[in-house]
Structure formats: structure tokens, C-alpha cells
Tab-separated table of C-alpha atoms and ligand atoms in Angstrom:
chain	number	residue	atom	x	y	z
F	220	UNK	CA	4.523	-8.013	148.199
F	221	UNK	CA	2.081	-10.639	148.492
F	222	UNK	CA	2.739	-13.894	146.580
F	223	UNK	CA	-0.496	-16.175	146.187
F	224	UNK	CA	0.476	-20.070	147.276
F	225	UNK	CA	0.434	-22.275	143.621
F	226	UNK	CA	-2.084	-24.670	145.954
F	227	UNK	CA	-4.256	-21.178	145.801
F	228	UNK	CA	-3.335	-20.627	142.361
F	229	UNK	CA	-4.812	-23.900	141.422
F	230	UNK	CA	-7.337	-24.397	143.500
F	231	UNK	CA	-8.998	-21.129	141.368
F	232	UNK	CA	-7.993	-22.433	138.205
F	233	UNK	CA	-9.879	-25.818	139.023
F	234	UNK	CA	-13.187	-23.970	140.618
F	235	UNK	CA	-13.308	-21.682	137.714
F	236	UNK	CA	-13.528	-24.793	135.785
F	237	UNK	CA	-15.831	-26.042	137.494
F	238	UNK	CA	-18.493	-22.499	137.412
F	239	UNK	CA	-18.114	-22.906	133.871
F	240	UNK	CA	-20.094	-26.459	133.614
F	241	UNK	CA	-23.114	-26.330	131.018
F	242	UNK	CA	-24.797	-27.846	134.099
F	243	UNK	CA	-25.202	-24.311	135.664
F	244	UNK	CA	-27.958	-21.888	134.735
F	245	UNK	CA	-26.498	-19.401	132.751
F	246	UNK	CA	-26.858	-16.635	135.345
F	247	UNK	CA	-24.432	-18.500	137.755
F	248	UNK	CA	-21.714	-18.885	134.614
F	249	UNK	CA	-21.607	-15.588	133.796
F	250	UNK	CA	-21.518	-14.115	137.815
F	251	UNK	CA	-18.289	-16.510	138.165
F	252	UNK	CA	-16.540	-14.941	134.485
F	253	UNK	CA	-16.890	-11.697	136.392
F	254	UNK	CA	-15.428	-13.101	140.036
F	255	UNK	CA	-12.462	-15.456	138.389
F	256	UNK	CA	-11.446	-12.034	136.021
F	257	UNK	CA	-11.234	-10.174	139.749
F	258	UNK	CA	-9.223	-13.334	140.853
F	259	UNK	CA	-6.566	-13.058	138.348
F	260	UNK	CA	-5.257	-10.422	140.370
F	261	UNK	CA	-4.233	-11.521	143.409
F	262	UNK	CA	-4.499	-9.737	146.763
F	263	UNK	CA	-4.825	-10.340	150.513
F	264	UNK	CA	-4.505	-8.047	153.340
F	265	UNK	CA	-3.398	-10.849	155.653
F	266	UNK	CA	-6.564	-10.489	158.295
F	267	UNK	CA	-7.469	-14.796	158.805
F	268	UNK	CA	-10.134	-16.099	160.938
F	269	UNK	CA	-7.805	-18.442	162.847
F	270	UNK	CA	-10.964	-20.499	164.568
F	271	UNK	CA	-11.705	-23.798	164.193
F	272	UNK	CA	-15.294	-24.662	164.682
F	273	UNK	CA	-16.850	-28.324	165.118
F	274	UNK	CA	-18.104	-29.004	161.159
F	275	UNK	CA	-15.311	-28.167	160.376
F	276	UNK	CA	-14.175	-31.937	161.275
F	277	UNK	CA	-16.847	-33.007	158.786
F	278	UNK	CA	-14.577	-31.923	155.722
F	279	UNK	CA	-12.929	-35.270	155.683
F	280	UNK	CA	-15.967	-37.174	155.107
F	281	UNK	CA	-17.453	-34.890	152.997
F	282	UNK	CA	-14.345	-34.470	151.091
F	283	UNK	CA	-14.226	-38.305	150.842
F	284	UNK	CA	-16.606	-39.676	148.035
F	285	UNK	CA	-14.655	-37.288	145.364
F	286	UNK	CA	-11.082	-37.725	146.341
F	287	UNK	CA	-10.434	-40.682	143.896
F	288	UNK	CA	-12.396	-38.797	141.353
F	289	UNK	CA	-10.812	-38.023	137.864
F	290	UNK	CA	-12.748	-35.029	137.174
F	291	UNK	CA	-12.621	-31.687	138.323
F	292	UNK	CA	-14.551	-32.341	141.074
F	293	UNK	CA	-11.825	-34.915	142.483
F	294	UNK	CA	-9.336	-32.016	141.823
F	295	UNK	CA	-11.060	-29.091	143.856
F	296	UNK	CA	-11.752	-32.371	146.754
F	297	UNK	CA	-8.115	-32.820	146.716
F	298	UNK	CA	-7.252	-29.522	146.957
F	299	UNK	CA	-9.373	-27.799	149.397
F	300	UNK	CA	-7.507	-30.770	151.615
F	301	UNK	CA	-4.367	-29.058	150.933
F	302	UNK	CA	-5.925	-25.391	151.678
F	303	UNK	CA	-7.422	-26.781	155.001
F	304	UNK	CA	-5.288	-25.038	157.332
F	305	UNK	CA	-4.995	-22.037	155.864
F	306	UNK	CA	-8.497	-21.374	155.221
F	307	UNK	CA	-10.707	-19.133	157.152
F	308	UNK	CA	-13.577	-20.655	158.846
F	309	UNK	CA	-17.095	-18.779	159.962
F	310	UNK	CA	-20.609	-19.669	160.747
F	311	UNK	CA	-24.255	-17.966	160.008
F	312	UNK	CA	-26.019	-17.318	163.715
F	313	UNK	CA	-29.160	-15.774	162.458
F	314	UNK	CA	-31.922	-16.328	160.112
F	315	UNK	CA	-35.126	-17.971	160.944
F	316	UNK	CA	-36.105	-21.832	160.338
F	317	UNK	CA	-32.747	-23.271	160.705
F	318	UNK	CA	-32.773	-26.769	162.047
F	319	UNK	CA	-31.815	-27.374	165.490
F	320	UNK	CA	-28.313	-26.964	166.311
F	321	UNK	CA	-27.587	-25.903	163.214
F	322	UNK	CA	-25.150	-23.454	163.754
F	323	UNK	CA	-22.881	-26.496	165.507
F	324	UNK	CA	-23.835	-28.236	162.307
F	325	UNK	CA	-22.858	-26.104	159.571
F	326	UNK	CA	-19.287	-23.898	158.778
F	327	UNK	CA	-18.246	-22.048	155.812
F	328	UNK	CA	-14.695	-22.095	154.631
F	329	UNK	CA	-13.776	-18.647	153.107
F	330	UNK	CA	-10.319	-19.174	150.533
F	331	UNK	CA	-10.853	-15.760	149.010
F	332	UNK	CA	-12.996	-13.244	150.743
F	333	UNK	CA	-12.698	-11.858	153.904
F	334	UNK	CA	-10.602	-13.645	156.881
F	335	UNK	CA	-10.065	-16.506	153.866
F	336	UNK	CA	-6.470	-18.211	152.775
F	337	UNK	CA	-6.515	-14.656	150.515
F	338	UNK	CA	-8.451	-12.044	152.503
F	339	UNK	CA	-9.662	-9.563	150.268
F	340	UNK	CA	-12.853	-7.329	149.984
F	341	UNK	CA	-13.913	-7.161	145.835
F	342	UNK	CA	-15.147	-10.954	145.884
F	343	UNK	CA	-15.569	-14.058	148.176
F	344	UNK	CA	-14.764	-17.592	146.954
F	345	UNK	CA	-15.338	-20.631	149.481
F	346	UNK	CA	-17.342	-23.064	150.232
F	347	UNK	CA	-20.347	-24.385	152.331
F	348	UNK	CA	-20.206	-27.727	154.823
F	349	UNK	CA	-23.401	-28.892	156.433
F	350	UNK	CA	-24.275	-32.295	158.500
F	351	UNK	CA	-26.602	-34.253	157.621
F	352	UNK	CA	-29.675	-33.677	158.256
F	353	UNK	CA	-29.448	-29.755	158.684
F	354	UNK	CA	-31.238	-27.172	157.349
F	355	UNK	CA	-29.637	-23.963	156.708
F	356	UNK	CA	-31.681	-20.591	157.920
F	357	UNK	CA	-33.311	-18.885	155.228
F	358	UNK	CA	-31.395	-15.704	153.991
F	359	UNK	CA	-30.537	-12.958	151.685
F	360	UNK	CA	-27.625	-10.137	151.043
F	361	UNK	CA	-26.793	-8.238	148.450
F	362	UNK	CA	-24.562	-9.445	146.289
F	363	UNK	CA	-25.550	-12.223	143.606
F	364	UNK	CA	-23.816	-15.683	144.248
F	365	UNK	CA	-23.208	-18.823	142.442
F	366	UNK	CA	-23.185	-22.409	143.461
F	367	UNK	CA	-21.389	-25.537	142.320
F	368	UNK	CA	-22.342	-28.583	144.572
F	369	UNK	CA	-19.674	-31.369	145.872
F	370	UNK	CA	-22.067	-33.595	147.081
F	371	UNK	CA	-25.962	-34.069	147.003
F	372	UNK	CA	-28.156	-31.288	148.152
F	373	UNK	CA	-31.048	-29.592	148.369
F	374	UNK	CA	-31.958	-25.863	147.663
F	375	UNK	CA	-34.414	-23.189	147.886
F	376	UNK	CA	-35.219	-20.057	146.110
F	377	UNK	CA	-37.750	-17.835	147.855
F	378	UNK	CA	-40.633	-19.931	148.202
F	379	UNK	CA	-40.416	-22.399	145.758
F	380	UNK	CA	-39.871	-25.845	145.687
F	381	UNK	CA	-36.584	-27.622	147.214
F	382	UNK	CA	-34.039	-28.702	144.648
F	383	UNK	CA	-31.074	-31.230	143.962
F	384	UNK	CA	-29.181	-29.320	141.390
F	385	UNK	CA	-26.716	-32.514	141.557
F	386	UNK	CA	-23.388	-32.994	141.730
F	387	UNK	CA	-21.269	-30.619	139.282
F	388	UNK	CA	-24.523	-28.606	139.071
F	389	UNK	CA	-25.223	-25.157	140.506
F	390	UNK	CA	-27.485	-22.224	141.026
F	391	UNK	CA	-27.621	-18.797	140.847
F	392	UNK	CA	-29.177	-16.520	143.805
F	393	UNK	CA	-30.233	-13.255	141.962
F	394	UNK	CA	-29.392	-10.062	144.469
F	395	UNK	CA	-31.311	-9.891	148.089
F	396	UNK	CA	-33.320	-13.323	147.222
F	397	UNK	CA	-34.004	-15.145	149.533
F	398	UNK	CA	-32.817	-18.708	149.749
F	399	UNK	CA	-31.532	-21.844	151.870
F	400	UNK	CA	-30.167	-25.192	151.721
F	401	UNK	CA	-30.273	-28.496	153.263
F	402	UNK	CA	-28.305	-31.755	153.448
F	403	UNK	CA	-29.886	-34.925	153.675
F	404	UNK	CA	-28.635	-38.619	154.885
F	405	UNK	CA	-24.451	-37.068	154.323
F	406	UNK	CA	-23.183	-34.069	154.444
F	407	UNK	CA	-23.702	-31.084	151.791
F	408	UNK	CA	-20.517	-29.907	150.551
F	409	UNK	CA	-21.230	-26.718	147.971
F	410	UNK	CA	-18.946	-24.146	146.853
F	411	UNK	CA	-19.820	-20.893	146.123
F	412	UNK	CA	-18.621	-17.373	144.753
F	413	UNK	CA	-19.657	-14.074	144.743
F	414	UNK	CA	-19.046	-10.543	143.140
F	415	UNK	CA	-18.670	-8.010	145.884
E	933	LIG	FE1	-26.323	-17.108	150.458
């Protein structure tokens, strides 16, 4: 029987934490009740996307500013370090005004979701890594998400204005909305969760 790693175990604790900050729209607090009650049962069906791709080797730095940090944000920092190998890396290859290159300058590290540390199917739990400078293709799926950002970063929703929602904040992306990211002069570092 699968037996979630206590690195896991508190890696969810500290990110549910964190989706519960007054700095999140309401919308985005109550998506991540719904996707950290799913969590408390844990479940993985042992399918991990093994490859490495080249942003990934941006985690450090990104990772960097927030590792002597007391707060929770220092804590998820210093623990996604300790999940590193054994989470599941992918990358977006479609989607229209990306920046050049950016699909060597961007990676997403899945810890619960399919191919993640805990591959699973009913929710996805990970986080987003840009370069600087890169701007994410616009996009939209189905399910709802919420955001909690680890660094500085900017953010889109449909056609409206870019925004910072600063670090600790978050958004919400209603259902099939279109929306997109950037980083600016360091690298964007955002996790994110959503209810399958
Ligand atoms: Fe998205």
C-alpha cells in the first residue's frame, strides 16, 4: 500500500497554509479547502515523468531569496528542495504569444497530479518556474486553479490588465478563462492547485 513520504506530507501541510492567506481573493481560498480535503487522502499510482528539462536548473535561484525565510514561504522554499528529485517535471508547447524560447524557458513541477512525486488524477498540486524575462502563452482548461506566488510576477486574466499579486498573494482562474503570466528581471516561481 502506498505510504506518502513525511517531506510530501509536509510540504501539503505548509502549501495549504499558504492558499489560506487573507492575501488571496476569496475564490482561490475556497478552490484550495476543496483540493487540500482531496489531499488528506493520499494516493499515487506510481506513473513519474522521469525528465529533466533545462528550467528546471533555475529552481535553485529561484528557490534562493526565500530559503532563509521564517515564514511559510521559507518553509514550502525549503521543501520543494527536498522534493526536487522526486518531482515530476513537464512543459506547455502550445498557446499563442509566448515569448521566444519560452518553452526552454519555463517548466512546471507536478508534486501531486499526474506524473508528480504522488501521481494521481482527482487534483494537481505543483508549481510554475519561468526565466526571466518570459512570457507564458496565453491559455485556458477546464478546471478552476489557484495561485500563490514565490517570487514577483506578473499575471493576466483574459484581457485585462497585467498584475503583481505579490509575494504570498494569489489568484484565482475561474473555469476555461483565459490567462498568462510573466516574469520580469528574476525568475517567477508560483505554485498552484487545482480541483480535477
Ligand atoms: Fe493555467
Amino acid at each position: 500500500m502506498y505510504q506518502r513520504h513525511q517531506n510530501l506530507e509536509h510540504f501539503i501541510r505548509v502549501a495549504r497554509n499558504l492558499f489560506r492567506a487573507r492575501a488571496l481573493p476569496d475564490a482561490a481560498r475556497q478552490l484550495a479547502v476543496a483540493v487540500f480535503e482531496r489531499l488528506d487522502q493520499p494516493s499515487d499510482d506510481g506513473k513519474r515523468n522521469n525528465e529533466r528539462y533545462p528550467a528546471c536548473d533555475l529552481l535553485d535561484s529561484a528557490l534562493a531569496p526565500l530559503l532563509g525565510d521564517s515564514s511559510g514561504l521559507g518553509e514550502a522554499a525549503r521543501t520543494i528542495k527536498l522534493l526536487e528529485p522526486a518531482i515530476g517535471w513537464q512543459r506547455r508547447t502550445s498557446g499563442m504569444y509566448g515569448s521566444k524560447d519560452y518553452i526552454e524557458n519555463h517548466v512546471h513541477g507536478m508534486i501531486c497530479g499526474p506524473g508528480g512525486m504522488e501521481s494521481r488524477y482527482d487534483v494537481q498540486l505543483g508549481f510554475s518556474l519561468l526565466a526571466p524575462a518570459t512570457r507564458y502563452p496565453d491559455h485556458q482548461h477546464p478546471p478552476e486553479e489557484a495561485y500563490v506566488l514565490l517570487s514577483a510576477g506578473a499575471f493576466r486574466q483574459r484581457d485585462g490588465d497585467w498584475f503583481d499579486p505579490g509575494l504570498g498573494g494569489g489568484l484565482h482562474n475561474p473555469r476555461n478563462a483565459v490567462h498568462a503570466m510573466r516574469s520580469g528581471t528574476t525568475p517567477l516561481l508560483a505554485l498552484w492547485c487545482l480541483l480535477i
